[in-house]
Amino acid sequence: DGGITQSPKYLFRKEGQNVTLSCEQNLNHDAMYWYRQDPGQGLRLIYYSQIVNDFQKGDIAEGYSVSREKKESFPLTVTSAQKNPTAFYLCASRELAGIYNEQFFGPGTRLTVL
Amino acid sequence: QKEVEQNSGPLSVPEGAIASLNCTYSDRGSQSFFWYRQYSGKSPELIMFIYSNGDKEDGRFTAQLNKASQYVSLLIRDSQPSDSATYLCAVKMDSGAGSYQLTFGKGTKLSVIP
C-alpha cells in the first residue's frame, strides 16, 4: 500500500533530551513537510523540503532540525532548545508538479514531555 | 502576516440539516483553497479543493469561493453524525521561488446531533 508512515505513534521525552520522529513515504513525492498541532489550533509549518539534501524553515523552526538524505525519508529532531515540545506532529508529502496537488498526511506522532 | 481565519465553533446542527463552514484569508494573491476533515486524534484528510470563483460540488459537499471577498466556504448537505469532526481550511500562499506552502486556519469543530 502506498502512503506515509510515522513512528512512533506516541513518544515521551524527558526534559533536556533530543528525540527524533520518523517519517517515510512510498508515494514517490518530491516535497515533504512537518507540521505541529496544539490543542484547538491549526497546523503550523516547522520545516519543508522539495528536494533531497535541501530544506527550508517554516514558521516555527526554532528548536527543531531536519534532514533529507533520501527522497523517501524526512526525519524531524526535536532538540532540547524547543521549550514547549508537547504537541501532535504531522508529516505530509505531495507531488511537486502541479499547483493543485493535495498534501497527504501521515497518521501523526504525539509527543509528550515528562 | 498571512492569515486564515475560521470560527472555532463548536457548530452544532441537527442530522439532515445543512452545515455551513466559513473561512477568510488575508493574502489576495492566494490561488488555491483546500478543506480538510480531521477526526479527533487523527490526521487531516482532504475533502475538497477549489481554485476558481463559484461553486464546486462533490456529493454532499459544496465548496464556494469568492476571491473578491477573500472568502471560501464549505457546505455539507444532509449532515450525518459521521460528519462530526474539525474542518480545517487551508490556503496555498506563494512563498516565493516557486515554493508551495499551505497556511491552515485553526479549524471549526462541527457536531451533528442525531
XYZ file of C-alpha atoms in Angstrom:
228
model
C 0.000 0.000 0.000
C 1.240 3.473 -0.848
C 1.271 6.005 1.924
C 3.077 7.875 4.628
C 4.186 6.226 7.838
C 5.236 7.959 11.027
C 6.810 6.391 14.057
C 6.450 6.128 16.886
C 2.756 6.835 17.398
C 3.391 8.025 20.956
C 6.671 9.389 22.291
C 7.639 10.520 25.741
C 10.626 12.755 26.299
C 12.375 13.868 29.401
C 13.361 17.497 29.620
C 16.773 18.130 28.073
C 16.618 15.164 25.709
C 16.675 15.261 21.929
C 14.209 12.959 20.172
C 13.796 12.058 16.510
C 10.452 11.471 14.817
C 10.431 9.286 11.741
C 8.551 9.987 8.513
C 8.703 7.692 5.489
C 6.695 7.809 2.253
C 6.499 5.428 -0.692
C 4.414 7.742 -2.883
C 7.457 8.969 -4.815
C 6.633 12.513 -3.758
C 9.315 15.171 -4.029
C 8.022 17.522 -1.352
C 7.724 16.682 2.331
C 6.520 18.757 5.255
C 6.481 18.750 9.057
C 3.673 20.406 10.984
C 2.941 20.847 14.636
C -0.609 20.938 16.013
C -1.521 22.085 19.518
C -4.993 21.510 21.043
C -7.594 23.723 19.408
C -5.049 25.049 16.964
C -4.446 24.671 13.290
C -1.328 23.219 11.752
C 1.852 25.259 11.921
C 4.688 24.559 9.494
C 8.031 23.601 11.035
C 10.183 22.634 8.032
C 9.684 21.568 4.448
C 11.793 20.035 1.728
C 11.279 19.977 -2.012
C 14.373 18.028 -2.994
C 16.904 15.687 -1.455
C 19.601 17.432 0.592
C 17.675 20.702 0.682
C 15.110 22.035 3.149
C 13.647 25.346 4.300
C 12.453 26.676 7.633
C 8.767 27.135 8.174
C 7.062 29.466 10.612
C 8.231 27.768 13.826
C 11.599 26.126 13.067
C 13.378 27.165 16.276
C 14.302 24.165 18.402
C 13.843 21.693 15.546
C 16.133 20.197 12.920
C 15.580 18.004 9.869
C 17.493 16.098 7.226
C 16.581 14.862 3.767
C 19.194 12.324 2.731
C 16.728 10.160 0.819
C 13.628 11.074 -1.151
C 11.513 8.721 0.943
C 12.575 9.935 4.371
C 12.305 13.241 6.243
C 13.076 12.773 9.958
C 12.444 15.557 12.452
C 14.587 16.043 15.558
C 13.077 17.905 18.478
C 16.019 19.345 20.374
C 16.307 20.420 23.985
C 16.166 24.008 22.725
C 12.460 23.564 21.972
C 10.913 24.820 25.207
C 7.390 23.526 24.764
C 7.528 20.458 22.534
C 4.400 18.655 23.752
C 2.187 18.514 20.657
C 0.850 16.366 17.822
C 3.369 16.209 14.964
C 2.220 15.575 11.415
C 4.292 14.741 8.383
C 2.921 15.342 4.889
C 4.051 14.923 1.307
C 2.918 15.957 -2.148
C 3.923 15.763 -5.762
C 5.862 18.855 -6.715
C 4.490 19.179 -10.248
C 1.079 20.845 -10.372
C -0.071 23.625 -8.093
C -3.292 21.951 -7.049
C -1.880 18.678 -5.838
C -3.008 17.873 -2.342
C -0.808 17.193 0.609
C -1.210 13.698 2.041
C -0.721 13.348 5.767
C 0.772 10.587 7.838
C -1.003 9.320 10.982
C 0.989 11.588 13.301
C 3.200 11.266 16.367
C 2.021 12.520 19.736
C 4.978 13.808 21.756
C 4.720 14.395 25.480
C 7.396 15.925 27.668
C 7.555 14.386 31.118
C 1.324 38.275 8.295
C -0.617 35.951 6.011
C -3.601 34.579 7.888
C -6.500 32.209 7.516
C -9.435 32.759 9.852
C -12.177 30.349 10.836
C -14.809 30.371 13.561
C -13.680 27.814 16.111
C -17.202 26.663 16.915
C -18.457 24.328 18.008
C -21.065 24.446 15.292
C -23.989 22.198 16.139
C -26.520 21.142 13.508
C -29.278 18.519 13.606
C -28.929 15.407 11.489
C -30.148 16.023 7.948
C -29.556 19.785 8.063
C -27.052 21.830 6.054
C -23.823 22.707 7.823
C -22.088 25.870 6.643
C -18.409 26.374 7.421
C -16.670 29.641 6.616
C -13.112 30.797 6.083
C -11.490 34.121 5.232
C -7.908 34.700 4.142
C -5.643 37.709 4.061
C -3.421 37.106 1.010
C -5.198 38.420 -2.061
C -2.748 36.526 -4.280
C -3.789 33.130 -2.945
C -4.503 30.669 -5.717
C -5.996 27.508 -4.338
C -8.006 26.508 -1.325
C -8.449 23.219 0.467
C -10.864 21.822 3.014
C -9.581 19.056 5.276
C -11.574 16.995 7.754
C -9.862 15.899 10.957
C -11.389 13.432 13.376
C -10.262 13.678 16.980
C -6.775 12.235 17.420
C -6.382 11.555 13.700
C -4.578 13.255 10.836
C -6.339 15.558 8.351
C -7.838 14.143 5.176
C -8.725 16.176 2.096
C -12.421 16.767 1.469
C -12.308 19.226 -1.410
C -10.166 21.790 -3.153
C -11.243 24.784 -5.216
C -9.363 27.366 -7.254
C -11.968 29.147 -9.388
C -14.612 31.584 -8.236
C -18.003 29.987 -7.789
C -19.215 26.650 -6.539
C -17.737 23.178 -6.753
C -19.862 20.208 -5.787
C -18.810 16.702 -4.794
C -21.555 14.525 -3.401
C -22.950 16.114 -0.250
C -20.142 18.691 -0.161
C -20.053 22.054 -1.928
C -17.111 24.437 -1.782
C -17.731 28.095 -2.594
C -15.034 30.623 -3.434
C -15.245 34.398 -3.705
C -11.788 35.808 -4.358
C -13.010 39.433 -4.374
C -14.251 39.000 -0.809
C -11.369 36.655 0.110
C -13.870 34.148 1.365
C -14.232 30.398 0.966
C -16.903 28.181 2.444
C -17.869 24.533 2.712
C -21.477 23.390 2.750
C -22.382 19.901 3.919
C -25.882 18.826 2.903
C -27.858 16.130 4.709
C -25.398 16.235 7.615
C -24.698 12.907 9.289
C -23.318 12.153 12.759
C -20.240 10.763 10.984
C -19.557 14.292 9.695
C -18.805 15.374 13.274
C -15.177 16.457 13.121
C -12.975 19.524 12.920
C -12.816 21.091 9.466
C -9.601 22.854 8.525
C -9.414 25.483 5.811
C -6.044 25.676 4.076
C -4.857 28.261 1.601
C -1.959 27.964 -0.805
C 0.135 31.075 -0.454
C 3.079 31.903 -2.652
C 6.225 31.757 -0.514
C 8.494 32.738 -3.388
C 10.984 30.938 -5.633
C 8.294 28.528 -6.776
C 7.853 27.034 -3.350
C 4.484 25.979 -2.046
C 3.123 26.296 1.429
C -0.290 25.768 2.876
C -1.457 28.101 5.619
C -4.083 26.494 7.827
C -6.890 28.028 9.830
C -7.452 26.823 13.386
C -10.427 24.780 12.291
C -14.154 24.712 13.007
C -15.488 21.884 15.164
C -18.730 20.522 13.766
C -21.136 18.456 15.834
C -24.079 16.767 14.084
C -26.804 15.913 16.568
C -28.832 12.715 15.844
